[in-house]
Amino acid sequence: MMTIDWGTVLQGSLEQGLFYAIMALGVYITFRILDFPDLTVDGSFTTGASIAAVMITHGVSPLLATLAAFAGGAVAGLITGLLHTKGKINALLSGILMMIALYSINLRIMGKATISLFGSEVLLDKESLLYIMPIIVVAIKLALDWFLHTELGLALRATGDNKRMIRSFGVNTDNTIILGVSLSNGLVALSGALIAQYSGFADMQMGVGMIVVGLASVIIGEALFGAKTIIRATFAVVLGAIIYRFVVAIALQVGLESTDMKLMTALIVIIALTLPKIQGSLRQKAVIRKRKTELAEKSGGVEHASH
């Protein structure tokens, strides 16, 4: 019988979950706040990793390299937003076009398929990781909560809810969309930069499927912890990312191959998206059956009284 090293599983899930939580918060902005299906994520994640890796290996401060990675992701999101708002290209297609373009751009930045960071100074080492990363993630979560309650943040949320309504109040929805997509991809790239430093390398393929991982984290968090308020929703997203990494770690421990993880993630998202609709449909059918039964009983009572 296979034994699971729970200590290793929990520590690894917490470490990786905190890194991916930043990316999940970025996906939350586009997926939930803006209702914008942004596939730029798969490319901007690698962009953040590649910028940080190249700068660090050239002797630049890890902190400066990480901030530059955030800026690079934000620029990628800016272009996606411009393609959609100014170029009038469909939101989904805008993200796909930028994701494809970023593959070549990332390869140009890196110069090769993989860059090793072993031996280089990085922002977080293994010893300080579990002490500093929770502070970083909580700080980003609180900053995002604050921003989404500002006048600009409220305009961003209103743009996702009802563009026509917020336009009637004089808000330029093109600008709010561009801002939201830029901020989202900046956070995604920041996550990529930190994960590259944690893993010790940056790779051209490391961003493949990140949008699905982000969606899984958002959906799992909301399903388990709810999303009635922004503060609660962002907290749920962070916990969802950690729980997702825990599920992945358990799956690997029980014998699944690492190559199966993308399939498992897709299945999690499919189940999480379809289950509430199936449950709602079943509840609706149960209500209809109950009403039919009540009507049948009433009509039977009326007939009995007439006789």
PDB file of N, CA, C and O in Angstrom, residues 112-187:
ATOM      1  N   LYS A 112      16.994  31.417 -25.631  1.00  0.00           N
ATOM      2  CA  LYS A 112      17.004  29.961 -25.713  1.00  0.00           C
ATOM      3  C   LYS A 112      15.787  29.433 -24.962  1.00  0.00           C
ATOM      4  O   LYS A 112      15.069  30.199 -24.310  1.00  0.00           O
ATOM      5  N   ALA A 113      15.558  28.139 -25.045  1.00  0.00           N
ATOM      6  CA  ALA A 113      14.324  27.572 -24.492  1.00  0.00           C
ATOM      7  C   ALA A 113      14.290  27.564 -22.969  1.00  0.00           C
ATOM      8  O   ALA A 113      13.232  27.672 -22.361  1.00  0.00           O
ATOM      9  N   THR A 114      15.455  27.453 -22.326  1.00  0.00           N
ATOM     10  CA  THR A 114      15.510  27.341 -20.870  1.00  0.00           C
ATOM     11  C   THR A 114      16.675  28.153 -20.322  1.00  0.00           C
ATOM     12  O   THR A 114      17.767  28.154 -20.900  1.00  0.00           O
ATOM     13  N   ILE A 115      16.436  28.834 -19.214  1.00  0.00           N
ATOM     14  CA  ILE A 115      17.498  29.564 -18.513  1.00  0.00           C
ATOM     15  C   ILE A 115      17.563  29.043 -17.086  1.00  0.00           C
ATOM     16  O   ILE A 115      16.548  29.040 -16.371  1.00  0.00           O
ATOM     17  N   SER A 116      18.739  28.609 -16.656  1.00  0.00           N
ATOM     18  CA  SER A 116      18.918  28.105 -15.292  1.00  0.00           C
ATOM     19  C   SER A 116      19.274  29.257 -14.352  1.00  0.00           C
ATOM     20  O   SER A 116      20.046  30.145 -14.693  1.00  0.00           O
ATOM     21  N   LEU A 117      18.685  29.225 -13.161  1.00  0.00           N
ATOM     22  CA  LEU A 117      18.968  30.235 -12.137  1.00  0.00           C
ATOM     23  C   LEU A 117      19.745  29.663 -10.960  1.00  0.00           C
ATOM     24  O   LEU A 117      19.946  30.350  -9.958  1.00  0.00           O
ATOM     25  N   PHE A 118      20.162  28.402 -11.074  1.00  0.00           N
ATOM     26  CA  PHE A 118      20.912  27.784  -9.985  1.00  0.00           C
ATOM     27  C   PHE A 118      22.243  28.502  -9.805  1.00  0.00           C
ATOM     28  O   PHE A 118      22.980  28.742 -10.760  1.00  0.00           O
ATOM     29  N   GLY A 119      22.522  28.865  -8.567  1.00  0.00           N
ATOM     30  CA  GLY A 119      23.751  29.604  -8.268  1.00  0.00           C
ATOM     31  C   GLY A 119      23.568  31.104  -8.306  1.00  0.00           C
ATOM     32  O   GLY A 119      24.433  31.852  -7.852  1.00  0.00           O
ATOM     33  N   SER A 120      22.439  31.588  -8.845  1.00  0.00           N
ATOM     34  CA  SER A 120      22.177  33.022  -8.895  1.00  0.00           C
ATOM     35  C   SER A 120      21.431  33.472  -7.640  1.00  0.00           C
ATOM     36  O   SER A 120      20.707  32.696  -7.015  1.00  0.00           O
ATOM     37  N   GLU A 121      21.603  34.726  -7.291  1.00  0.00           N
ATOM     38  CA  GLU A 121      20.885  35.280  -6.147  1.00  0.00           C
ATOM     39  C   GLU A 121      19.423  35.496  -6.535  1.00  0.00           C
ATOM     40  O   GLU A 121      19.127  36.086  -7.571  1.00  0.00           O
ATOM     41  N   VAL A 122      18.520  34.989  -5.700  1.00  0.00           N
ATOM     42  CA  VAL A 122      17.086  35.130  -5.980  1.00  0.00           C
ATOM     43  C   VAL A 122      16.407  35.876  -4.840  1.00  0.00           C
ATOM     44  O   VAL A 122      16.985  36.073  -3.772  1.00  0.00           O
ATOM     45  N   LEU A 123      15.180  36.285  -5.092  1.00  0.00           N
ATOM     46  CA  LEU A 123      14.455  37.108  -4.125  1.00  0.00           C
ATOM     47  C   LEU A 123      14.134  36.342  -2.849  1.00  0.00           C
ATOM     48  O   LEU A 123      14.207  36.887  -1.747  1.00  0.00           O
ATOM     49  N   LEU A 124      13.755  35.072  -2.987  1.00  0.00           N
ATOM     50  CA  LEU A 124      13.373  34.250  -1.838  1.00  0.00           C
ATOM     51  C   LEU A 124      14.163  32.946  -1.832  1.00  0.00           C
ATOM     52  O   LEU A 124      14.221  32.265  -2.853  1.00  0.00           O
ATOM     53  N   ASP A 125      14.759  32.611  -0.703  1.00  0.00           N
ATOM     54  CA  ASP A 125      15.421  31.318  -0.591  1.00  0.00           C
ATOM     55  C   ASP A 125      14.488  30.351   0.139  1.00  0.00           C
ATOM     56  O   ASP A 125      13.445  30.735   0.673  1.00  0.00           O
ATOM     57  N   LYS A 126      14.860  29.085   0.174  1.00  0.00           N
ATOM     58  CA  LYS A 126      14.001  28.047   0.758  1.00  0.00           C
ATOM     59  C   LYS A 126      13.728  28.291   2.243  1.00  0.00           C
ATOM     60  O   LYS A 126      12.661  27.960   2.752  1.00  0.00           O
ATOM     61  N   GLU A 127      14.712  28.862   2.948  1.00  0.00           N
ATOM     62  CA  GLU A 127      14.578  29.053   4.387  1.00  0.00           C
ATOM     63  C   GLU A 127      13.549  30.147   4.725  1.00  0.00           C
ATOM     64  O   GLU A 127      12.760  30.013   5.660  1.00  0.00           O
ATOM     65  N   SER A 128      13.577  31.235   3.955  1.00  0.00           N
ATOM     66  CA  SER A 128      12.697  32.368   4.265  1.00  0.00           C
ATOM     67  C   SER A 128      11.356  32.309   3.531  1.00  0.00           C
ATOM     68  O   SER A 128      10.484  33.144   3.768  1.00  0.00           O
ATOM     69  N   LEU A 129      11.203  31.310   2.671  1.00  0.00           N
ATOM     70  CA  LEU A 129      10.040  31.239   1.782  1.00  0.00           C
ATOM     71  C   LEU A 129       8.718  31.244   2.545  1.00  0.00           C
ATOM     72  O   LEU A 129       7.835  32.056   2.282  1.00  0.00           O
ATOM     73  N   LEU A 130       8.574  30.347   3.529  1.00  0.00           N
ATOM     74  CA  LEU A 130       7.312  30.198   4.236  1.00  0.00           C
ATOM     75  C   LEU A 130       7.040  31.348   5.194  1.00  0.00           C
ATOM     76  O   LEU A 130       5.924  31.457   5.714  1.00  0.00           O
ATOM     77  N   TYR A 131       8.028  32.186   5.436  1.00  0.00           N
ATOM     78  CA  TYR A 131       7.814  33.351   6.301  1.00  0.00           C
ATOM     79  C   TYR A 131       7.457  34.592   5.492  1.00  0.00           C
ATOM     80  O   TYR A 131       6.619  35.393   5.918  1.00  0.00           O
ATOM     81  N   ILE A 132       8.085  34.737   4.337  1.00  0.00           N
ATOM     82  CA  ILE A 132       7.929  35.965   3.557  1.00  0.00           C
ATOM     83  C   ILE A 132       6.775  35.868   2.551  1.00  0.00           C
ATOM     84  O   ILE A 132       6.023  36.831   2.362  1.00  0.00           O
ATOM     85  N   MET A 133       6.607  34.712   1.892  1.00  0.00           N
ATOM     86  CA  MET A 133       5.568  34.592   0.858  1.00  0.00           C
ATOM     87  C   MET A 133       4.162  34.859   1.384  1.00  0.00           C
ATOM     88  O   MET A 133       3.371  35.553   0.717  1.00  0.00           O
ATOM     89  N   PRO A 134       3.783  34.345   2.578  1.00  0.00           N
ATOM     90  CA  PRO A 134       2.435  34.686   3.073  1.00  0.00           C
ATOM     91  C   PRO A 134       2.244  36.190   3.236  1.00  0.00           C
ATOM     92  O   PRO A 134       1.163  36.716   2.947  1.00  0.00           O
ATOM     93  N   ILE A 135       3.302  36.887   3.658  1.00  0.00           N
ATOM     94  CA  ILE A 135       3.213  38.343   3.820  1.00  0.00           C
ATOM     95  C   ILE A 135       3.010  39.011   2.463  1.00  0.00           C
ATOM     96  O   ILE A 135       2.185  39.924   2.315  1.00  0.00           O
ATOM     97  N   ILE A 136       3.769  38.552   1.455  1.00  0.00           N
ATOM     98  CA  ILE A 136       3.653  39.124   0.105  1.00  0.00           C
ATOM     99  C   ILE A 136       2.246  38.895  -0.446  1.00  0.00           C
ATOM    100  O   ILE A 136       1.615  39.818  -0.986  1.00  0.00           O
ATOM    101  N   VAL A 137       1.742  37.660  -0.324  1.00  0.00           N
ATOM    102  CA  VAL A 137       0.417  37.328  -0.870  1.00  0.00           C
ATOM    103  C   VAL A 137      -0.682  38.112  -0.159  1.00  0.00           C
ATOM    104  O   VAL A 137      -1.584  38.670  -0.806  1.00  0.00           O
ATOM    105  N   VAL A 138      -0.608  38.186   1.172  1.00  0.00           N
ATOM    106  CA  VAL A 138      -1.613  38.945   1.940  1.00  0.00           C
ATOM    107  C   VAL A 138      -1.560  40.425   1.567  1.00  0.00           C
ATOM    108  O   VAL A 138      -2.597  41.075   1.418  1.00  0.00           O
ATOM    109  N   ALA A 139      -0.335  40.955   1.395  1.00  0.00           N
ATOM    110  CA  ALA A 139      -0.189  42.367   1.014  1.00  0.00           C
ATOM    111  C   ALA A 139      -0.825  42.632  -0.356  1.00  0.00           C
ATOM    112  O   ALA A 139      -1.524  43.646  -0.541  1.00  0.00           O
ATOM    113  N   ILE A 140      -0.593  41.728  -1.310  1.00  0.00           N
ATOM    114  CA  ILE A 140      -1.191  41.887  -2.651  1.00  0.00           C
ATOM    115  C   ILE A 140      -2.706  41.769  -2.569  1.00  0.00           C
ATOM    116  O   ILE A 140      -3.443  42.546  -3.201  1.00  0.00           O
ATOM    117  N   LYS A 141      -3.195  40.812  -1.799  1.00  0.00           N
ATOM    118  CA  LYS A 141      -4.646  40.631  -1.630  1.00  0.00           C
ATOM    119  C   LYS A 141      -5.289  41.884  -1.026  1.00  0.00           C
ATOM    120  O   LYS A 141      -6.320  42.367  -1.519  1.00  0.00           O
ATOM    121  N   LEU A 142      -4.682  42.431   0.028  1.00  0.00           N
ATOM    122  CA  LEU A 142      -5.224  43.618   0.685  1.00  0.00           C
ATOM    123  C   LEU A 142      -5.163  44.839  -0.240  1.00  0.00           C
ATOM    124  O   LEU A 142      -6.091  45.656  -0.259  1.00  0.00           O
ATOM    125  N   ALA A 143      -4.059  44.953  -0.995  1.00  0.00           N
ATOM    126  CA  ALA A 143      -3.929  46.066  -1.949  1.00  0.00           C
ATOM    127  C   ALA A 143      -5.008  45.976  -3.028  1.00  0.00           C
ATOM    128  O   ALA A 143      -5.600  46.993  -3.424  1.00  0.00           O
ATOM    129  N   LEU A 144      -5.276  44.745  -3.501  1.00  0.00           N
ATOM    130  CA  LEU A 144      -6.324  44.551  -4.512  1.00  0.00           C
ATOM    131  C   LEU A 144      -7.699  44.857  -3.933  1.00  0.00           C
ATOM    132  O   LEU A 144      -8.533  45.490  -4.599  1.00  0.00           O
ATOM    133  N   ASP A 145      -7.950  44.420  -2.690  1.00  0.00           N
ATOM    134  CA  ASP A 145      -9.217  44.738  -2.025  1.00  0.00           C
ATOM    135  C   ASP A 145      -9.417  46.246  -1.926  1.00  0.00           C
ATOM    136  O   ASP A 145     -10.501  46.760  -2.218  1.00  0.00           O
ATOM    137  N   TRP A 146      -8.354  46.935  -1.515  1.00  0.00           N
ATOM    138  CA  TRP A 146      -8.441  48.397  -1.382  1.00  0.00           C
ATOM    139  C   TRP A 146      -8.726  49.046  -2.735  1.00  0.00           C
ATOM    140  O   TRP A 146      -9.595  49.909  -2.847  1.00  0.00           O
ATOM    141  N   PHE A 147      -7.973  48.618  -3.758  1.00  0.00           N
ATOM    142  CA  PHE A 147      -8.139  49.204  -5.085  1.00  0.00           C
ATOM    143  C   PHE A 147      -9.558  49.015  -5.614  1.00  0.00           C
ATOM    144  O   PHE A 147     -10.150  49.936  -6.177  1.00  0.00           O
ATOM    145  N   LEU A 148     -10.113  47.816  -5.430  1.00  0.00           N
ATOM    146  CA  LEU A 148     -11.446  47.523  -5.959  1.00  0.00           C
ATOM    147  C   LEU A 148     -12.559  48.246  -5.203  1.00  0.00           C
ATOM    148  O   LEU A 148     -13.722  48.203  -5.624  1.00  0.00           O
ATOM    149  N   HIS A 149     -12.202  48.896  -4.087  1.00  0.00           N
ATOM    150  CA  HIS A 149     -13.182  49.707  -3.367  1.00  0.00           C
ATOM    151  C   HIS A 149     -12.967  51.205  -3.595  1.00  0.00           C
ATOM    152  O   HIS A 149     -13.703  52.022  -3.034  1.00  0.00           O
ATOM    153  N   THR A 150     -11.957  51.561  -4.387  1.00  0.00           N
ATOM    154  CA  THR A 150     -11.769  52.963  -4.758  1.00  0.00           C
ATOM    155  C   THR A 150     -12.751  53.322  -5.870  1.00  0.00           C
ATOM    156  O   THR A 150     -13.428  52.450  -6.439  1.00  0.00           O
ATOM    157  N   GLU A 151     -12.822  54.601  -6.213  1.00  0.00           N
ATOM    158  CA  GLU A 151     -13.718  55.041  -7.284  1.00  0.00           C
ATOM    159  C   GLU A 151     -13.367  54.365  -8.607  1.00  0.00           C
ATOM    160  O   GLU A 151     -14.258  53.915  -9.348  1.00  0.00           O
ATOM    161  N   LEU A 152     -12.059  54.273  -8.898  1.00  0.00           N
ATOM    162  CA  LEU A 152     -11.624  53.626 -10.134  1.00  0.00           C
ATOM    163  C   LEU A 152     -11.921  52.132 -10.102  1.00  0.00           C
ATOM    164  O   LEU A 152     -12.342  51.546 -11.101  1.00  0.00           O
ATOM    165  N   GLY A 153     -11.693  51.512  -8.934  1.00  0.00           N
ATOM    166  CA  GLY A 153     -11.975  50.090  -8.789  1.00  0.00           C
ATOM    167  C   GLY A 153     -13.450  49.778  -8.926  1.00  0.00           C
ATOM    168  O   GLY A 153     -13.845  48.775  -9.535  1.00  0.00           O
ATOM    169  N   LEU A 154     -14.297  50.650  -8.372  1.00  0.00           N
ATOM    170  CA  LEU A 154     -15.749  50.466  -8.505  1.00  0.00           C
ATOM    171  C   LEU A 154     -16.181  50.601  -9.963  1.00  0.00           C
ATOM    172  O   LEU A 154     -17.077  49.887 -10.423  1.00  0.00           O
ATOM    173  N   ALA A 155     -15.525  51.523 -10.696  1.00  0.00           N
ATOM    174  CA  ALA A 155     -15.819  51.669 -12.130  1.00  0.00           C
ATOM    175  C   ALA A 155     -15.420  50.410 -12.882  1.00  0.00           C
ATOM    176  O   ALA A 155     -16.117  49.966 -13.807  1.00  0.00           O
ATOM    177  N   LEU A 156     -14.295  49.805 -12.462  1.00  0.00           N
ATOM    178  CA  LEU A 156     -13.829  48.555 -13.069  1.00  0.00           C
ATOM    179  C   LEU A 156     -14.842  47.440 -12.842  1.00  0.00           C
ATOM    180  O   LEU A 156     -15.199  46.704 -13.774  1.00  0.00           O
ATOM    181  N   ARG A 157     -15.339  47.336 -11.618  1.00  0.00           N
ATOM    182  CA  ARG A 157     -16.333  46.305 -11.296  1.00  0.00           C
ATOM    183  C   ARG A 157     -17.640  46.549 -12.033  1.00  0.00           C
ATOM    184  O   ARG A 157     -18.278  45.610 -12.530  1.00  0.00           O
ATOM    185  N   ALA A 158     -18.029  47.808 -12.131  1.00  0.00           N
ATOM    186  CA  ALA A 158     -19.275  48.140 -12.831  1.00  0.00           C
ATOM    187  C   ALA A 158     -19.164  47.852 -14.320  1.00  0.00           C
ATOM    188  O   ALA A 158     -20.153  47.459 -14.954  1.00  0.00           O
ATOM    189  N   THR A 159     -17.961  48.011 -14.876  1.00  0.00           N
ATOM    190  CA  THR A 159     -17.755  47.721 -16.303  1.00  0.00           C
ATOM    191  C   THR A 159     -18.020  46.243 -16.581  1.00  0.00           C
ATOM    192  O   THR A 159     -18.626  45.900 -17.603  1.00  0.00           O
ATOM    193  N   GLY A 160     -17.577  45.384 -15.683  1.00  0.00           N
ATOM    194  CA  GLY A 160     -17.824  43.955 -15.851  1.00  0.00           C
ATOM    195  C   GLY A 160     -19.280  43.589 -15.665  1.00  0.00           C
ATOM    196  O   GLY A 160     -19.784  42.664 -16.304  1.00  0.00           O
ATOM    197  N   ASP A 161     -19.982  44.335 -14.798  1.00  0.00           N
ATOM    198  CA  ASP A 161     -21.393  44.041 -14.520  1.00  0.00           C
ATOM    199  C   ASP A 161     -22.314  44.544 -15.625  1.00  0.00           C
ATOM    200  O   ASP A 161     -23.201  43.827 -16.090  1.00  0.00           O
ATOM    201  N   ASN A 162     -22.130  45.811 -16.009  1.00  0.00           N
ATOM    202  CA  ASN A 162     -23.049  46.415 -16.989  1.00  0.00           C
ATOM    203  C   ASN A 162     -22.360  47.595 -17.670  1.00  0.00           C
ATOM    204  O   ASN A 162     -22.339  48.712 -17.143  1.00  0.00           O
ATOM    205  N   LYS A 163     -21.803  47.357 -18.850  1.00  0.00           N
ATOM    206  CA  LYS A 163     -21.063  48.411 -19.565  1.00  0.00           C
ATOM    207  C   LYS A 163     -21.959  49.589 -19.914  1.00  0.00           C
ATOM    208  O   LYS A 163     -21.562  50.749 -19.770  1.00  0.00           O
ATOM    209  N   ARG A 164     -23.159  49.322 -20.391  1.00  0.00           N
ATOM    210  CA  ARG A 164     -24.048  50.408 -20.823  1.00  0.00           C
ATOM    211  C   ARG A 164     -24.409  51.324 -19.666  1.00  0.00           C
ATOM    212  O   ARG A 164     -24.445  52.554 -19.801  1.00  0.00           O
ATOM    213  N   MET A 165     -24.675  50.723 -18.523  1.00  0.00           N
ATOM    214  CA  MET A 165     -25.062  51.525 -17.363  1.00  0.00           C
ATOM    215  C   MET A 165     -23.926  52.446 -16.938  1.00  0.00           C
ATOM    216  O   MET A 165     -24.124  53.636 -16.714  1.00  0.00           O
ATOM    217  N   ILE A 166     -22.711  51.892 -16.825  1.00  0.00           N
ATOM    218  CA  ILE A 166     -21.585  52.695 -16.343  1.00  0.00           C
ATOM    219  C   ILE A 166     -21.180  53.744 -17.368  1.00  0.00           C
ATOM    220  O   ILE A 166     -20.700  54.820 -17.015  1.00  0.00           O
ATOM    221  N   ARG A 167     -21.417  53.475 -18.669  1.00  0.00           N
ATOM    222  CA  ARG A 167     -21.157  54.495 -19.700  1.00  0.00           C
ATOM    223  C   ARG A 167     -22.091  55.685 -19.525  1.00  0.00           C
ATOM    224  O   ARG A 167     -21.710  56.832 -19.791  1.00  0.00           O
ATOM    225  N   SER A 168     -23.312  55.422 -19.092  1.00  0.00           N
ATOM    226  CA  SER A 168     -24.282  56.504 -18.901  1.00  0.00           C
ATOM    227  C   SER A 168     -23.871  57.460 -17.796  1.00  0.00           C
ATOM    228  O   SER A 168     -24.360  58.589 -17.725  1.00  0.00           O
ATOM    229  N   PHE A 169     -22.959  57.014 -16.927  1.00  0.00           N
ATOM    230  CA  PHE A 169     -22.439  57.875 -15.864  1.00  0.00           C
ATOM    231  C   PHE A 169     -21.146  58.575 -16.290  1.00  0.00           C
ATOM    232  O   PHE A 169     -20.477  59.200 -15.474  1.00  0.00           O
ATOM    233  N   GLY A 170     -20.790  58.449 -17.559  1.00  0.00           N
ATOM    234  CA  GLY A 170     -19.634  59.158 -18.082  1.00  0.00           C
ATOM    235  C   GLY A 170     -18.306  58.439 -17.927  1.00  0.00           C
ATOM    236  O   GLY A 170     -17.251  59.044 -18.114  1.00  0.00           O
ATOM    237  N   VAL A 171     -18.337  57.147 -17.601  1.00  0.00           N
ATOM    238  CA  VAL A 171     -17.101  56.376 -17.435  1.00  0.00           C
ATOM    239  C   VAL A 171     -16.659  55.820 -18.784  1.00  0.00           C
ATOM    240  O   VAL A 171     -17.473  55.282 -19.538  1.00  0.00           O
ATOM    241  N   ASN A 172     -15.376  55.970 -19.091  1.00  0.00           N
ATOM    242  CA  ASN A 172     -14.811  55.417 -20.322  1.00  0.00           C
ATOM    243  C   ASN A 172     -14.483  53.942 -20.080  1.00  0.00           C
ATOM    244  O   ASN A 172     -13.469  53.610 -19.460  1.00  0.00           O
ATOM    245  N   THR A 173     -15.353  53.064 -20.546  1.00  0.00           N
ATOM    246  CA  THR A 173     -15.180  51.634 -20.268  1.00  0.00           C
ATOM    247  C   THR A 173     -13.961  51.045 -20.984  1.00  0.00           C
ATOM    248  O   THR A 173     -13.399  50.053 -20.518  1.00  0.00           O
ATOM    249  N   ASP A 174     -13.553  51.654 -22.090  1.00  0.00           N
ATOM    250  CA  ASP A 174     -12.342  51.185 -22.767  1.00  0.00           C
ATOM    251  C   ASP A 174     -11.141  51.292 -21.837  1.00  0.00           C
ATOM    252  O   ASP A 174     -10.321  50.374 -21.737  1.00  0.00           O
ATOM    253  N   ASN A 175     -11.042  52.423 -21.131  1.00  0.00           N
ATOM    254  CA  ASN A 175      -9.915  52.629 -20.214  1.00  0.00           C
ATOM    255  C   ASN A 175      -9.961  51.668 -19.041  1.00  0.00           C
ATOM    256  O   ASN A 175      -8.914  51.168 -18.592  1.00  0.00           O
ATOM    257  N   THR A 176     -11.148  51.402 -18.517  1.00  0.00           N
ATOM    258  CA  THR A 176     -11.241  50.488 -17.373  1.00  0.00           C
ATOM    259  C   THR A 176     -10.899  49.055 -17.784  1.00  0.00           C
ATOM    260  O   THR A 176     -10.267  48.321 -17.028  1.00  0.00           O
ATOM    261  N   ILE A 177     -11.310  48.667 -18.991  1.00  0.00           N
ATOM    262  CA  ILE A 177     -10.968  47.330 -19.488  1.00  0.00           C
ATOM    263  C   ILE A 177      -9.457  47.200 -19.662  1.00  0.00           C
ATOM    264  O   ILE A 177      -8.846  46.216 -19.233  1.00  0.00           O
ATOM    265  N   ILE A 178      -8.839  48.199 -20.284  1.00  0.00           N
ATOM    266  CA  ILE A 178      -7.383  48.182 -20.490  1.00  0.00           C
ATOM    267  C   ILE A 178      -6.662  48.117 -19.148  1.00  0.00           C
ATOM    268  O   ILE A 178      -5.708  47.343 -18.972  1.00  0.00           O
ATOM    269  N   LEU A 179      -7.115  48.923 -18.185  1.00  0.00           N
ATOM    270  CA  LEU A 179      -6.498  48.914 -16.853  1.00  0.00           C
ATOM    271  C   LEU A 179      -6.622  47.546 -16.192  1.00  0.00           C
ATOM    272  O   LEU A 179      -5.656  47.010 -15.644  1.00  0.00           O
ATOM    273  N   GLY A 180      -7.825  46.970 -16.238  1.00  0.00           N
ATOM    274  CA  GLY A 180      -8.054  45.675 -15.593  1.00  0.00           C
ATOM    275  C   GLY A 180      -7.231  44.561 -16.205  1.00  0.00           C
ATOM    276  O   GLY A 180      -6.626  43.757 -15.487  1.00  0.00           O
ATOM    277  N   VAL A 181      -7.171  44.503 -17.529  1.00  0.00           N
ATOM    278  CA  VAL A 181      -6.402  43.450 -18.204  1.00  0.00           C
ATOM    279  C   VAL A 181      -4.899  43.643 -17.961  1.00  0.00           C
ATOM    280  O   VAL A 181      -4.168  42.665 -17.780  1.00  0.00           O
ATOM    281  N   SER A 182      -4.444  44.891 -17.916  1.00  0.00           N
ATOM    282  CA  SER A 182      -3.033  45.173 -17.630  1.00  0.00           C
ATOM    283  C   SER A 182      -2.663  44.729 -16.220  1.00  0.00           C
ATOM    284  O   SER A 182      -1.639  44.070 -16.011  1.00  0.00           O
ATOM    285  N   LEU A 183      -3.495  45.104 -15.251  1.00  0.00           N
ATOM    286  CA  LEU A 183      -3.237  44.728 -13.861  1.00  0.00           C
ATOM    287  C   LEU A 183      -3.247  43.216 -13.696  1.00  0.00           C
ATOM    288  O   LEU A 183      -2.393  42.632 -13.004  1.00  0.00           O
ATOM    289  N   SER A 184      -4.203  42.566 -14.341  1.00  0.00           N
ATOM    290  CA  SER A 184      -4.306  41.110 -14.277  1.00  0.00           C
ATOM    291  C   SER A 184      -3.035  40.433 -14.775  1.00  0.00           C
ATOM    292  O   SER A 184      -2.458  39.581 -14.097  1.00  0.00           O
ATOM    293  N   ASN A 185      -2.579  40.835 -15.954  1.00  0.00           N
ATOM    294  CA  ASN A 185      -1.397  40.199 -16.525  1.00  0.00           C
ATOM    295  C   ASN A 185      -0.112  40.600 -15.806  1.00  0.00           C
ATOM    296  O   ASN A 185       0.862  39.841 -15.807  1.00  0.00           O
ATOM    297  N   GLY A 186      -0.119  41.772 -15.177  1.00  0.00           N
ATOM    298  CA  GLY A 186       1.012  42.142 -14.337  1.00  0.00           C
ATOM    299  C   GLY A 186       1.162  41.184 -13.163  1.00  0.00           C
ATOM    300  O   GLY A 186       2.270  40.726 -12.842  1.00  0.00           O
ATOM    301  N   LEU A 187       0.044  40.855 -12.523  1.00  0.00           N
ATOM    302  CA  LEU A 187       0.074  39.899 -11.406  1.00  0.00           C
ATOM    303  C   LEU A 187       0.461  38.497 -11.880  1.00  0.00           C
ATOM    304  O   LEU A 187       1.201  37.779 -11.204  1.00  0.00           O
TER     305      LEU A 187
END
